[in-house]
Coordinates of C-alpha atoms in Angstrom, one line a residue:
X1 CA 37.8 -136.7 56.8
X2 CA 34.2 -135.8 55.8
X3 CA 33.0 -137.2 59.3
X4 CA 35.4 -134.8 61.2
X5 CA 34.0 -131.8 59.4
X6 CA 30.5 -132.6 60.3
X7 CA 31.7 -133.0 64.2
X8 CA 33.1 -129.5 64.2
X9 CA 30.1 -128.0 62.5
X10 CA 28.2 -129.5 65.1
X11 CA 30.1 -128.1 67.8
X12 CA 30.2 -124.7 66.3
X13 CA 26.5 -124.6 66.2
X14 CA 26.0 -125.6 69.8
X15 CA 28.3 -123.0 70.7
X16 CA 26.7 -120.3 68.9
X17 CA 23.2 -121.1 70.1
X18 CA 24.6 -120.7 73.5
X19 CA 26.0 -117.1 73.1
X20 CA 22.6 -116.1 71.6
X21 CA 20.7 -117.1 74.6
X22 CA 23.1 -115.3 76.8
X23 CA 22.7 -112.0 74.8
X24 CA 18.8 -112.5 75.1
X25 CA 18.8 -112.9 78.7
X26 CA 21.0 -109.8 79.1
X27 CA 18.4 -107.8 77.1
X28 CA 15.5 -109.1 78.8
X29 CA 17.1 -108.2 82.3
X30 CA 17.8 -104.7 80.9
X31 CA 14.1 -104.3 80.0
X32 CA 13.1 -105.6 83.2
X33 CA 15.0 -103.2 85.2
X34 CA 13.6 -100.3 82.7
X35 CA 10.1 -101.4 83.5
X36 CA 10.7 -101.6 87.1
X37 CA 12.5 -98.1 87.2
X38 CA 9.7 -95.3 87.5
X39 CA 12.2 -92.5 86.9
X40 CA 12.0 -90.2 83.8
X41 CA 15.3 -89.5 82.0
X42 CA 15.6 -85.8 81.3
X43 CA 18.0 -83.2 80.2
X44 CA 18.5 -79.7 81.5
X45 CA 19.2 -76.5 80.4
X46 CA 19.6 -72.9 82.1
X47 CA 17.8 -69.3 81.3
X48 CA 19.8 -66.8 79.8
X49 CA 19.6 -62.9 79.9
X50 CA 19.6 -61.0 76.8
X51 CA 17.8 -58.5 74.7
X52 CA 15.0 -59.6 72.8
X53 CA 13.5 -58.0 69.4
X54 CA 10.8 -59.1 67.1
X55 CA 11.3 -58.0 63.5
X56 CA 8.9 -57.7 60.5
X57 CA 10.7 -58.7 57.3
X58 CA 9.6 -56.4 54.1
X59 CA 11.0 -55.6 50.9
X60 CA 10.4 -52.9 48.2
X61 CA 11.9 -50.4 46.1
X62 CA 14.2 -47.5 46.7
X63 CA 12.6 -44.0 46.1
X64 CA 13.5 -40.5 46.3
X65 CA 11.2 -37.5 47.9
X66 CA 12.9 -35.0 45.8
X67 CA 12.3 -36.1 42.2
X68 CA 11.2 -33.3 39.6
X69 CA 10.6 -32.8 36.0
X70 CA 12.3 -29.5 35.2
X71 CA 10.3 -27.8 32.2
X72 CA 10.8 -24.7 30.1
X73 CA 9.2 -21.6 31.6
X74 CA 9.1 -19.6 28.2
X75 CA 8.8 -20.5 24.4
X76 CA 11.6 -20.5 22.2
X77 CA 14.3 -22.8 20.8
X78 CA 17.1 -24.3 23.0
X79 CA 20.4 -23.0 22.3
X80 CA 22.3 -24.8 25.1
X81 CA 21.9 -28.1 27.3
X82 CA 24.5 -28.5 29.9
X83 CA 23.6 -32.0 30.9
X84 CA 23.0 -35.6 29.7
X85 CA 21.7 -38.7 31.4
X86 CA 23.4 -39.4 34.8
X87 CA 25.1 -35.9 35.0
X88 CA 25.1 -34.5 38.6
X89 CA 23.6 -31.2 38.9
X90 CA 23.2 -28.9 42.0
X91 CA 20.5 -26.4 43.2
X92 CA 20.6 -23.2 40.9
X93 CA 22.5 -24.6 38.3
X94 CA 21.6 -23.5 34.7
X95 CA 21.2 -26.9 32.7
X96 CA 19.7 -25.4 29.6
X97 CA 18.9 -22.3 27.8
X98 CA 16.4 -20.8 25.4
X99 CA 17.1 -18.4 22.7
X100 CA 16.9 -14.9 24.3
X101 CA 17.7 -12.5 21.8
X102 CA 14.1 -11.4 21.3
X103 CA 13.5 -11.5 25.2
X104 CA 16.6 -9.2 25.5
X105 CA 15.0 -6.6 23.0
X106 CA 11.7 -6.7 24.9
X107 CA 13.4 -5.8 28.1
X108 CA 15.2 -2.9 26.2
X109 CA 12.0 -1.8 24.9
X110 CA 10.1 -1.8 28.4
X111 CA 13.1 -0.1 30.2
X112 CA 12.6 2.8 27.5
X113 CA 8.9 2.8 28.2
X114 CA 9.6 3.1 31.9
X115 CA 11.9 6.0 31.4
X116 CA 9.5 7.7 29.2
X117 CA 6.5 7.3 31.5
X118 CA 8.7 8.7 34.4
X119 CA 9.6 11.7 32.5
X120 CA 5.8 12.4 31.7
X121 CA 5.0 11.9 35.6
X122 CA 7.7 14.5 36.4
X123 CA 6.2 17.1 34.0
X124 CA 2.7 16.2 35.4
X125 CA 4.0 16.6 39.1
X126 CA 5.6 19.8 38.3
X127 CA 2.4 21.4 36.6
X128 CA 0.3 20.0 39.4
X129 CA 2.6 21.2 42.1
X130 CA 2.7 24.9 40.7
X131 CA -0.8 25.6 39.2
X132 CA -2.6 25.7 42.7
X133 CA -0.5 28.5 44.1
X134 CA -0.7 30.6 40.7
X135 CA -4.5 30.0 40.3
X136 CA -5.0 31.2 44.0
X137 CA -3.0 34.3 43.3
X138 CA -4.8 35.0 40.0
X139 CA -8.2 34.6 42.0
X140 CA -7.3 36.7 44.8
X141 CA -6.0 39.5 42.2
X142 CA -9.4 39.4 40.3
X143 CA -11.3 39.8 43.3
X144 CA -9.5 42.6 44.4
X145 CA -9.8 44.3 41.1
X146 CA -13.4 43.7 41.2
X147 CA -13.8 45.3 44.4
X148 CA -12.1 48.4 43.5
X149 CA -14.1 48.6 40.3
X150 CA -17.2 48.1 42.3
X151 CA -16.0 51.0 44.7
X152 CA -15.2 53.2 41.9
X153 CA -18.8 52.7 40.3
X154 CA -20.2 53.4 43.8
X155 CA -18.5 56.5 43.9
X156 CA -19.1 58.0 40.2
X157 CA -22.9 57.0 40.7
X158 CA -23.3 58.9 44.1
X159 CA -21.6 62.0 42.8
X160 CA -19.3 64.5 45.2
X161 CA -20.4 65.1 48.7
X162 CA -20.3 68.3 50.4
X163 CA -17.2 67.5 52.3
X164 CA -15.2 66.8 49.3
X165 CA -16.4 70.2 47.5
X166 CA -15.4 72.2 50.6
X167 CA -11.9 70.2 50.5
X168 CA -11.7 71.0 46.8
X169 CA -12.3 74.9 47.5
X170 CA -9.5 74.7 50.0
X171 CA -7.3 73.2 47.8
X172 CA -8.0 75.7 45.1
X173 CA -7.6 78.9 47.7
X174 CA -4.2 77.3 48.8
X175 CA -3.1 76.7 45.2
X176 CA -4.2 80.4 44.4
X177 CA -2.3 81.8 47.3
X178 CA 1.1 79.6 46.3
X179 CA 0.6 80.9 42.7
X180 CA 0.1 84.5 43.4
X181 CA 3.2 84.5 45.7
X182 CA 5.4 82.7 43.1
X183 CA 4.3 85.3 40.8
X184 CA 5.3 88.2 43.1
X185 CA 8.6 86.5 43.6
X186 CA 9.0 86.0 39.8
X187 CA 8.2 89.8 39.3
X188 CA 10.8 90.7 41.9
X189 CA 13.5 88.4 40.4
X190 CA 12.8 90.1 37.1
X191 CA 13.6 93.4 38.3
X192 CA 16.7 92.3 40.1
X193 CA 17.8 90.5 36.9
X194 CA 17.3 93.8 34.9
X195 CA 19.4 95.4 37.4
X196 CA 22.1 92.7 37.0
X197 CA 21.8 91.7 40.7
X198 CA 21.0 88.0 40.2
X199 CA 22.0 85.6 37.0
X200 CA 19.5 84.2 34.6
X201 CA 19.5 80.8 36.1
X202 CA 18.2 82.4 39.2
X203 CA 15.4 84.0 37.3
X204 CA 14.6 80.9 35.4
X205 CA 14.1 79.1 38.8
X206 CA 11.6 81.8 39.7
X207 CA 9.9 81.4 36.3
X208 CA 9.7 77.4 36.7
X209 CA 8.1 77.8 40.3
X210 CA 5.7 80.5 39.2
X211 CA 4.3 78.3 36.2
X212 CA 4.2 75.0 38.3
X213 CA 2.2 76.8 41.0
X214 CA 0.1 78.3 38.2
X215 CA -0.6 74.8 36.9
X216 CA -1.6 73.4 40.1
X217 CA -3.8 76.2 40.6
X218 CA -5.5 75.6 37.5
X219 CA -5.9 71.7 38.2
X220 CA -7.4 72.4 41.6
X221 CA -9.9 74.8 39.9
X222 CA -11.0 72.0 37.3
X223 CA -11.3 69.4 40.1
X224 CA -13.6 71.8 42.1
X225 CA -15.6 72.5 38.8
X226 CA -16.0 68.9 38.0
X227 CA -17.1 68.3 41.6
X228 CA -19.6 70.9 41.4
X229 CA -20.9 69.6 38.1
X230 CA -21.4 65.9 39.2
X231 CA -20.4 62.8 37.4
X232 CA -21.2 62.7 33.6
X233 CA -23.0 59.7 31.7
X234 CA -20.0 58.5 30.1
X235 CA -18.0 58.3 33.2
X236 CA -20.5 56.3 34.9
X237 CA -20.6 53.9 31.7
X238 CA -17.1 53.5 32.0
X239 CA -17.1 52.6 35.7
X240 CA -19.8 50.0 35.2
X241 CA -17.7 48.7 32.1
X242 CA -14.7 48.1 34.4
X243 CA -16.9 46.3 36.9
X244 CA -18.0 44.1 34.1
X245 CA -14.5 43.4 33.0
X246 CA -13.4 42.9 36.6
X247 CA -16.2 40.2 37.1
X248 CA -15.0 38.5 33.9
X249 CA -11.6 38.3 35.3
X250 CA -13.1 36.8 38.6
X251 CA -14.6 34.0 36.5
X252 CA -11.8 33.3 34.2
X253 CA -9.3 33.0 37.6
X254 CA -11.9 30.7 39.1
X255 CA -12.2 28.8 35.7
X256 CA -8.5 27.7 36.0
X257 CA -9.3 26.0 39.2
X258 CA -11.1 23.4 37.0
X259 CA -7.8 23.2 34.9
X260 CA -6.1 22.4 38.3
X261 CA -8.3 19.3 38.5
X262 CA -7.6 18.4 35.1
X263 CA -3.8 18.4 35.9
X264 CA -4.3 16.4 39.2
X265 CA -6.0 13.8 37.0
X266 CA -3.4 13.8 34.7
X267 CA -0.8 13.3 37.4
X268 CA -2.8 10.3 38.7
X269 CA -2.8 9.0 34.9
X270 CA 1.0 9.5 34.7
X271 CA 1.3 7.5 38.0
X272 CA -0.7 4.7 36.7
X273 CA 1.5 4.8 33.5
X274 CA 4.5 4.4 35.4
X275 CA 3.3 1.4 37.5
X276 CA 2.3 -0.3 34.1
X277 CA 5.6 0.4 32.5
X278 CA 7.3 -1.1 35.7
X279 CA 5.0 -4.0 35.4
X280 CA 6.0 -4.5 31.9
X281 CA 9.7 -4.4 32.7
X282 CA 9.3 -6.8 35.4
X283 CA 7.5 -9.2 33.1
X284 CA 10.2 -8.7 30.4
X285 CA 13.3 -9.3 32.8
X286 CA 11.2 -12.3 34.2
X287 CA 10.8 -13.9 30.6
X288 CA 14.3 -13.3 30.0
X289 CA 15.6 -14.9 33.4
X290 CA 13.2 -17.8 32.5
X291 CA 15.1 -18.3 29.4
X292 CA 17.6 -20.2 31.9
X293 CA 16.4 -23.6 33.0
X294 CA 17.4 -24.0 36.5
X295 CA 17.6 -27.1 38.5
X296 CA 15.8 -26.3 41.7
X297 CA 17.6 -29.2 43.5
X298 CA 20.9 -31.0 43.9
X299 CA 21.0 -34.5 42.4
X300 CA 21.6 -36.4 39.0
X301 CA 19.8 -36.4 35.6
X302 CA 17.7 -39.4 35.2
X303 CA 17.0 -40.2 31.6
X304 CA 17.8 -38.6 28.1
X305 CA 17.1 -34.6 28.5
X306 CA 15.9 -32.4 25.7
X307 CA 18.2 -31.5 22.6
X308 CA 19.7 -28.3 21.3
X309 CA 17.7 -27.1 18.6
X310 CA 14.5 -28.4 20.0
X311 CA 11.6 -25.8 20.1
X312 CA 9.9 -25.9 23.3
X313 CA 6.8 -24.4 25.0
X314 CA 6.1 -23.2 28.6
X315 CA 6.0 -26.7 30.5
X316 CA 7.9 -28.8 28.0
X317 CA 9.8 -31.3 29.8
X318 CA 13.7 -30.4 29.6
X319 CA 15.2 -33.0 32.5
X320 CA 14.1 -35.3 35.2
X321 CA 16.2 -34.8 38.0
X322 CA 16.4 -37.0 41.3
X323 CA 18.1 -36.1 44.5
X324 CA 20.2 -38.8 46.3
X325 CA 19.9 -37.0 49.6
X326 CA 16.4 -38.0 50.4
X327 CA 16.5 -41.6 49.1
X328 CA 14.1 -43.7 51.2
X329 CA 13.3 -47.4 51.1
X330 CA 9.5 -47.9 50.4
X331 CA 8.5 -51.0 52.3
X332 CA 5.4 -52.9 51.5
X333 CA 3.4 -53.9 54.6
X334 CA 0.9 -56.7 54.5
X335 CA -2.7 -55.7 55.6
X336 CA -2.3 -58.0 58.9
X337 CA 0.9 -56.8 59.9
X338 CA 0.4 -53.1 59.4
X339 CA -0.9 -52.4 63.2
X340 CA 2.5 -53.6 64.3
X341 CA 4.5 -50.7 62.4
X342 CA 4.8 -47.1 63.6
X343 CA 6.8 -44.1 63.1
X344 CA 10.3 -44.0 64.7
X345 CA 10.8 -47.9 64.8
X346 CA 14.4 -49.0 63.5
X347 CA 14.7 -50.8 60.2
X348 CA 17.8 -53.3 59.3
X349 CA 18.0 -52.6 55.5
X350 CA 20.0 -54.7 53.1
X351 CA 20.1 -53.9 49.2
X352 CA 20.3 -56.5 46.6
X353 CA 22.9 -54.5 44.6
X354 CA 25.1 -54.0 47.7
X355 CA 25.2 -57.2 49.6
X356 CA 28.2 -56.9 51.8
X357 CA 26.8 -53.6 53.2
X358 CA 24.2 -53.1 56.1
X359 CA 22.2 -49.8 56.4
X360 CA 20.1 -48.4 59.1
X361 CA 16.9 -46.9 58.7
X362 CA 14.0 -45.5 60.5
X363 CA 10.2 -45.6 59.9
X364 CA 9.4 -42.1 59.1
X365 CA 5.5 -42.6 57.8
X366 CA 2.8 -45.2 57.1
X367 CA 0.6 -44.8 54.4
X368 CA -3.1 -44.7 55.7
X369 CA -4.7 -46.5 52.7
X370 CA -3.7 -50.0 51.3
X371 CA -3.4 -50.2 47.4
X372 CA -6.3 -52.3 45.6
X373 CA -3.7 -54.9 44.5
X374 CA -2.6 -57.1 47.2
X375 CA -4.2 -55.1 50.0
X376 CA -0.3 -53.9 51.0
X377 CA 0.5 -50.7 52.8
X378 CA 3.5 -48.6 52.2
X379 CA 6.0 -47.7 54.9
X380 CA 8.5 -44.7 54.2
X381 CA 11.7 -45.7 55.8
X382 CA 14.6 -43.1 55.8
X383 CA 17.7 -44.5 55.2
X384 CA 21.2 -42.6 55.6
X385 CA 23.0 -42.3 52.3
X386 CA 25.8 -40.0 53.1
X387 CA 28.2 -41.8 50.4
X388 CA 25.6 -41.7 47.8
X389 CA 25.7 -45.7 47.3
X390 CA 21.6 -45.9 47.4
X391 CA 20.0 -44.9 44.0
X392 CA 16.3 -44.7 43.4
X393 CA 15.2 -48.1 41.6
X394 CA 17.3 -50.3 43.9
X395 CA 15.5 -53.3 45.4
X396 CA 15.6 -53.5 49.1
X397 CA 14.9 -55.9 51.9
X398 CA 14.6 -54.9 55.5
X399 CA 13.7 -56.0 59.1
X400 CA 11.4 -53.6 61.0
X401 CA 12.1 -54.0 64.7
X402 CA 8.2 -54.0 66.0
X403 CA 9.2 -55.0 69.5
X404 CA 12.3 -54.8 71.7
X405 CA 13.2 -55.7 75.4
X406 CA 16.2 -55.2 76.9
X407 CA 17.6 -57.9 79.6
X408 CA 14.7 -60.2 78.9
X409 CA 14.8 -63.6 80.6
X410 CA 14.7 -66.3 77.9
X411 CA 14.3 -70.1 77.9
X412 CA 14.1 -72.5 74.9
X413 CA 10.7 -72.4 73.6
X414 CA 11.0 -76.5 73.6
X415 CA 11.0 -76.3 77.2
X416 CA 7.6 -74.8 77.6
X417 CA 4.5 -77.2 77.4
X418 CA 1.0 -75.4 76.9
X419 CA -2.1 -77.1 78.5
X420 CA -5.7 -75.7 78.6
X421 CA -4.3 -72.4 77.3
X422 CA -1.7 -72.2 80.1
X423 CA 2.1 -72.6 80.1
X424 CA 4.1 -74.6 81.9
X425 CA 7.9 -75.6 82.7
X426 CA 9.4 -78.1 84.8
X427 CA 12.4 -77.6 87.1
X428 CA 14.3 -80.3 89.1
X429 CA 13.7 -80.1 92.8
X430 CA 15.2 -83.2 95.0
X431 CA 15.4 -85.5 92.1
X432 CA 11.7 -84.9 91.2
X433 CA 9.9 -82.6 88.6
X434 CA 8.2 -79.4 89.8
X435 CA 5.6 -78.1 87.5
X436 CA 5.9 -74.4 87.5
X437 CA 3.1 -72.2 85.5
X438 CA 4.7 -69.2 83.7
X439 CA 3.6 -66.2 81.8
X440 CA 5.2 -65.9 78.4
X441 CA 6.2 -62.8 76.3
X442 CA 8.2 -62.6 73.0
X443 CA 9.7 -65.6 70.9
X444 CA 12.8 -65.2 68.8
X445 CA 15.1 -67.8 67.3
X446 CA 13.8 -70.5 69.4
X447 CA 13.9 -68.7 72.9
X448 CA 10.8 -67.3 74.5
X449 CA 10.6 -64.7 77.2
X450 CA 9.4 -65.5 80.4
X451 CA 8.1 -63.1 82.9
X452 CA 8.5 -63.1 86.5
X453 CA 10.6 -66.2 86.4
X454 CA 12.1 -66.8 89.7
X455 CA 13.1 -70.7 90.1
X456 CA 16.4 -71.8 91.4
X457 CA 16.1 -75.2 90.2
X458 CA 17.5 -76.6 87.0
X459 CA 15.3 -76.3 83.9
X460 CA 14.1 -79.4 82.3
X461 CA 14.2 -79.4 78.5
X462 CA 14.3 -83.1 77.5
X463 CA 11.9 -85.4 78.5
X464 CA 9.1 -82.7 79.7
X465 CA 6.2 -84.3 77.7
X466 CA 6.7 -87.3 79.9
X467 CA 6.5 -85.7 83.1
X468 CA 3.9 -85.0 85.9
X469 CA 4.2 -83.0 88.8
X470 CA 6.4 -84.5 91.2
X471 CA 7.5 -87.2 88.9
X472 CA 10.9 -88.9 90.0
X473 CA 13.6 -87.8 87.4
X474 CA 17.3 -88.5 86.6
X475 CA 19.5 -87.0 84.1
X476 CA 19.9 -88.8 81.0
X477 CA 23.7 -88.6 80.7
X478 CA 24.0 -90.2 77.1
X479 CA 21.5 -87.9 75.7
X480 CA 23.4 -84.9 77.6
X481 CA 26.8 -86.4 76.0
X482 CA 25.3 -86.3 72.5
X483 CA 24.1 -82.7 72.8

């Protein structure tokens, strides 16, 4: 039994040795065929037409352009604070108020002062308006009186002229003739009365006419005597005194003109007082209005505001307000990349706190100076925030589209071989590899843009590193199936 076992093992050993020799022979045969075959196995790909863009990845915080620290405009104690941390506010809303009782009293005093100043101005205007007319009339009257007094003085000093004496004599003769006629009439009427021909009243009328004519005659005689005698010293002195009084009247009237100047100056001072009172009232009203602390923008209160009862001075912070309408993404740009970024470029923005939402922004500005730490520049990226989801302080990431080409011809970057600073691809032509020089453009996601590429042959991808121009090729179907 043992002997048969050894025989069986010997037979199996011979059979196994024969199989191994056959496999080795087949492997050697295959290697021989490969060594004799000069064709290079390759795989193919095709160019594609697509839009190409190059982006710069950036990150940074969200900030707000409209961020204000609202402060008190006037001193006092806060009597009302209408907001808290996070409260929404609108532009023009009163968010706090300073005690305004004393300020209201100041306004009332200023209003009273203005009314008083206007009343005084009205009086000054009336006096200034009336004085020039009365003063001018007084001067004219005084000058006329002086002229008359001076003329009278000249007459008194000169005495009566011959013509005046002759005229006076004629007046005496006329008065005498009238007087004698009236006397004769009276005598005749007396006789008729005695005869009871006329009434007593008629007699009395004749008597009155006679006496009047007699008085006129005597006055004419006295006037003639005065002219013939000449002016007496006391008459000349009275005329001179009248001239002196008239001159004094002229001086007094002209002195009133100086009073007019004073009244005009008083009017100017009254106008100045009104303007000063108006300014005081405007200042008091502004202080009263400033008691209301008003938000200049629409937004949200950030942080704890001042509290009721707190005493504040002008400039004391009341509340910090941030507007969500002007939230922007402040991206940090490395020094070596800043030249690629310019205003108007589109940016794809994501926010760590809102991972499921994509935002679109635009580069609005790039700071001209880098910070000292890290040599980073800042780009202000405007982001639409219509729903108010973006808030200052959030952290964001962005992709700035620095270059973009529409309808670019793209090939796999691995299909390009670079030698001596030149770029080549291989295309299949009649079962051979044709080397073609190409100009390349942008590269993105494993694809490179080729410029002026017009080749119709299949583009070689796999095996390109083993090729030379004109090398025989065959498609590596096994590798193509694996891909």
